[in-house]
Each structure stands twice: as structure tokens, then as C-alpha cells.
Amino acid sequence: YGSTITTAPLGTLTESAIATRGYHILALWTHGFSESMKTHVPTSCENLTYYAQVTEVPNDLLETERVVQQAANPFEIVACLAGGEAGVDFADALSEQLGVRTNGTDIPNRRDKKLQQELIRDKGMRSVRQAGGTKFQDVEEFLRTEEYPVVLKPVESAG
């Protein structure tokens, strides 16, 4: 089996499921990830061990690729996944660089929930009715005409 890179790994059930299938999990900590978060392991993943752990080389995707390739040796890297919100953008860029299946970097700010809904609607899929803005006036008409309850969400975060 090969190696799977998880950026900003948080000891998720996804990582555990991948490991039980015989893949080696390589933890790639994104630059700036706190030391205390690196030691957090949910009880559901307490038996999860990483084949290797490395840290992103700040502002140098090619050097980070070299570091993860070296850490994965002798195994082939077969996937690169985000283990948490903080790793989404970097997982997209690194998976694209590695040539493995990827969401890619063509979509700017892919974590923007409003943009996600617009993209799936444009592909003919069912999406939510929504309004967005940076001030109340931007969404006031929507709130006055939409049936309640409504859900308010930030466009970018795990909220």
C-alpha cells in the first residue's frame, strides 16, 4: 500500500479508516499550526499512529513536496487529504502538485460556503436559497421575504 498525506491532521475517523485499509498516514502540519493542537487526539482515534510527521515549508510548495516525498519513502504517495479546516487550501495545492486526485486550485477560496452553493447550482444540482454580504443592508430584503427560520453562517470557517 502507499502513503496518504493528511494536512492539518486532527486524528479524524477518516484517517483511522484509511489506516485500517493498510495505508500509511503521513501527517503534514501546516505552517503556524499550534503545538498544542498537534497533540490533540480524539478518543475514537487513540490507536492511530502516523508513519511520519513533517511541517510545511512556508511559502515553498516545491520544497514541501520534496519533504513529504522523502518522508513517505519507500512508499508511493497515493492521496493528499485535509484533516481539518486549516489544511483545506494547502491540501488542494499539494495534491495538485503531487499529481494525485485533487480538488485543485482553480476555484478561488473553495471554503467559501456561498460560492460552493453557487457552483453546485450552476451544475444543475439542488442548492440552498441564499443571500450574502458584508453588512446587514446586503441581506435585509432576503430576510424580510424568506420563510423563517433561516440559518446564518460565515462564508469561511467551520462555523
Short mmCIF file of C-alpha atoms in Angstrom, two decimals:
data_model
loop_
_atom_site.label_atom_id
_atom_site.label_comp_id
_atom_site.label_asym_id
_atom_site.label_seq_id
_atom_site.Cartn_x
_atom_site.Cartn_y
_atom_site.Cartn_z
CA TYR A 1 0.00 0.00 0.00
CA GLY A 2 1.01 3.60 -0.39
CA SER A 3 1.09 6.64 1.81
CA THR A 4 -1.70 9.12 2.32
CA ILE A 5 -0.81 12.64 3.34
CA THR A 6 -3.16 14.41 5.71
CA THR A 7 -2.68 18.16 6.01
CA ALA A 8 -3.53 19.67 9.41
CA PRO A 9 -4.44 16.21 10.72
CA LEU A 10 -6.74 16.20 13.70
CA GLY A 11 -6.99 12.45 14.27
CA THR A 12 -10.19 12.03 12.31
CA LEU A 13 -12.20 8.90 11.68
CA THR A 14 -11.28 9.31 8.01
CA GLU A 15 -7.63 8.87 8.91
CA SER A 16 -8.44 5.83 11.03
CA ALA A 17 -10.46 4.27 8.22
CA ILE A 18 -7.62 4.83 5.75
CA ALA A 19 -5.10 3.31 8.16
CA THR A 20 -7.24 0.20 8.72
CA ARG A 21 -7.09 -0.40 4.97
CA GLY A 22 -3.32 -0.70 5.11
CA TYR A 23 -2.27 2.78 4.04
CA HIS A 24 0.45 4.69 5.87
CA ILE A 25 -0.66 8.08 7.17
CA LEU A 26 1.84 10.90 6.83
CA ALA A 27 0.90 13.93 8.94
CA LEU A 28 1.72 17.24 7.30
CA TRP A 29 1.36 20.09 9.75
CA THR A 30 0.60 23.34 8.00
CA HIS A 31 2.79 26.29 8.93
CA GLY A 32 1.53 28.03 12.05
CA PHE A 33 -0.40 25.04 13.41
CA SER A 34 -0.13 25.26 17.20
CA GLU A 35 1.94 22.73 19.11
CA SER A 36 -0.96 22.07 21.49
CA MET A 37 -3.25 21.12 18.59
CA LYS A 38 -0.66 18.66 17.31
CA THR A 39 -1.05 16.60 20.47
CA HIS A 40 -4.86 16.55 20.42
CA VAL A 41 -6.16 13.06 19.65
CA PRO A 42 -9.85 12.22 19.93
CA THR A 43 -10.58 9.04 21.88
CA SER A 44 -12.04 7.49 18.72
CA CYS A 45 -8.58 7.71 17.15
CA GLU A 46 -6.33 6.95 20.12
CA ASN A 47 -4.76 3.97 18.32
CA LEU A 48 -3.93 5.98 15.19
CA THR A 49 -0.22 6.34 14.57
CA TYR A 50 1.43 8.37 11.85
CA TYR A 51 4.05 6.79 9.61
CA ALA A 52 5.84 10.15 9.65
CA GLN A 53 5.18 13.76 10.65
CA VAL A 54 6.51 16.78 8.80
CA THR A 55 5.81 20.51 8.70
CA GLU A 56 5.03 22.59 5.63
CA VAL A 57 7.93 24.69 4.37
CA PRO A 58 6.42 28.21 4.49
CA ASN A 59 5.73 29.71 1.07
CA ASP A 60 7.53 26.90 -0.77
CA LEU A 61 5.26 24.26 -2.28
CA LEU A 62 8.07 22.56 -4.21
CA GLU A 63 10.25 22.20 -1.12
CA THR A 64 7.28 20.90 0.89
CA GLU A 65 6.67 18.35 -1.87
CA ARG A 66 10.30 17.23 -1.58
CA VAL A 67 9.97 16.93 2.22
CA VAL A 68 6.82 14.80 2.04
CA GLN A 69 8.22 12.60 -0.74
CA GLN A 70 11.31 11.96 1.37
CA ALA A 71 9.21 11.25 4.48
CA ALA A 72 6.93 8.84 2.58
CA ASN A 73 9.86 6.84 1.21
CA PRO A 74 9.77 3.95 0.31
CA PHE A 75 6.01 4.24 -0.23
CA GLU A 76 4.28 6.00 -3.11
CA ILE A 77 2.01 8.90 -2.16
CA VAL A 78 -1.47 7.97 -3.38
CA ALA A 79 -3.62 10.70 -1.81
CA CYS A 80 -3.49 14.04 -0.06
CA LEU A 81 -6.45 14.97 2.13
CA ALA A 82 -7.33 17.78 4.50
CA GLY A 83 -7.61 16.53 8.05
CA GLY A 84 -9.20 19.75 9.21
CA GLU A 85 -10.33 23.17 8.08
CA ALA A 86 -6.84 24.63 8.42
CA GLY A 87 -5.49 22.14 5.87
CA VAL A 88 -8.06 22.54 3.07
CA ASP A 89 -6.31 25.11 0.89
CA PHE A 90 -2.89 23.51 1.29
CA ALA A 91 -4.23 20.01 0.57
CA ASP A 92 -5.72 21.36 -2.68
CA ALA A 93 -2.41 22.91 -3.74
CA LEU A 94 -0.21 19.98 -2.68
CA SER A 95 -2.44 17.28 -4.17
CA GLU A 96 -2.40 19.21 -7.45
CA GLN A 97 1.41 19.47 -7.26
CA LEU A 98 1.74 15.75 -6.48
CA GLY A 99 -0.48 14.74 -9.38
CA VAL A 100 -2.90 12.75 -7.23
CA ARG A 101 -6.70 13.14 -7.29
CA THR A 102 -7.42 16.72 -6.31
CA ASN A 103 -10.00 19.44 -5.93
CA GLY A 104 -7.32 21.64 -7.45
CA THR A 105 -6.75 25.33 -7.08
CA ASP A 106 -8.90 26.62 -9.94
CA ILE A 107 -11.67 27.70 -7.58
CA PRO A 108 -10.61 30.72 -5.56
CA ASN A 109 -11.42 30.39 -1.86
CA ARG A 110 -13.05 26.98 -2.16
CA ARG A 111 -14.04 27.09 1.51
CA ASP A 112 -16.49 29.94 0.83
CA LYS A 113 -19.84 28.26 1.51
CA LYS A 114 -21.79 30.75 -0.59
CA LEU A 115 -19.51 30.10 -3.56
CA GLN A 116 -19.85 26.32 -3.04
CA GLN A 117 -23.62 26.60 -3.27
CA GLU A 118 -23.42 28.74 -6.41
CA LEU A 119 -21.08 26.25 -8.08
CA ILE A 120 -23.33 23.26 -7.44
CA ARG A 121 -26.42 25.23 -8.52
CA ASP A 122 -24.62 26.14 -11.78
CA LYS A 123 -24.09 22.40 -12.38
CA GLY A 124 -27.83 21.78 -12.06
CA MET A 125 -27.76 20.37 -8.55
CA ARG A 126 -30.12 21.41 -5.80
CA SER A 127 -28.72 24.18 -3.62
CA VAL A 128 -29.89 26.47 -0.86
CA ARG A 129 -31.58 29.82 -1.36
CA GLN A 130 -29.13 32.35 -0.05
CA ALA A 131 -28.01 35.90 0.24
CA GLY A 132 -24.61 37.20 1.18
CA GLY A 133 -22.98 40.42 2.14
CA THR A 134 -20.70 42.27 4.47
CA LYS A 135 -23.39 44.45 6.03
CA PHE A 136 -26.99 43.97 7.08
CA GLN A 137 -28.38 46.02 4.20
CA ASP A 138 -26.92 43.44 1.78
CA VAL A 139 -29.23 40.72 3.13
CA GLU A 140 -32.12 42.71 4.59
CA GLU A 141 -34.54 42.14 1.70
CA PHE A 142 -33.80 38.40 1.70
CA LEU A 143 -34.50 38.22 5.45
CA ARG A 144 -37.78 40.12 5.05
CA THR A 145 -39.10 37.82 2.32
CA GLU A 146 -37.67 34.41 3.27
CA GLU A 147 -39.69 32.00 5.39
CA TYR A 148 -38.27 31.57 8.87
CA PRO A 149 -36.29 30.01 10.42
CA VAL A 150 -33.18 30.93 8.45
CA VAL A 151 -29.60 29.84 9.01
CA LEU A 152 -26.81 32.39 9.29
CA LYS A 153 -23.31 31.13 8.55
CA PRO A 154 -19.93 32.71 7.97
CA VAL A 155 -18.77 32.04 4.43
CA GLU A 156 -15.40 30.73 5.59
CA SER A 157 -14.78 28.71 8.72
CA ALA A 158 -16.04 25.60 10.40
CA GLY A 159 -18.98 27.58 11.84
#
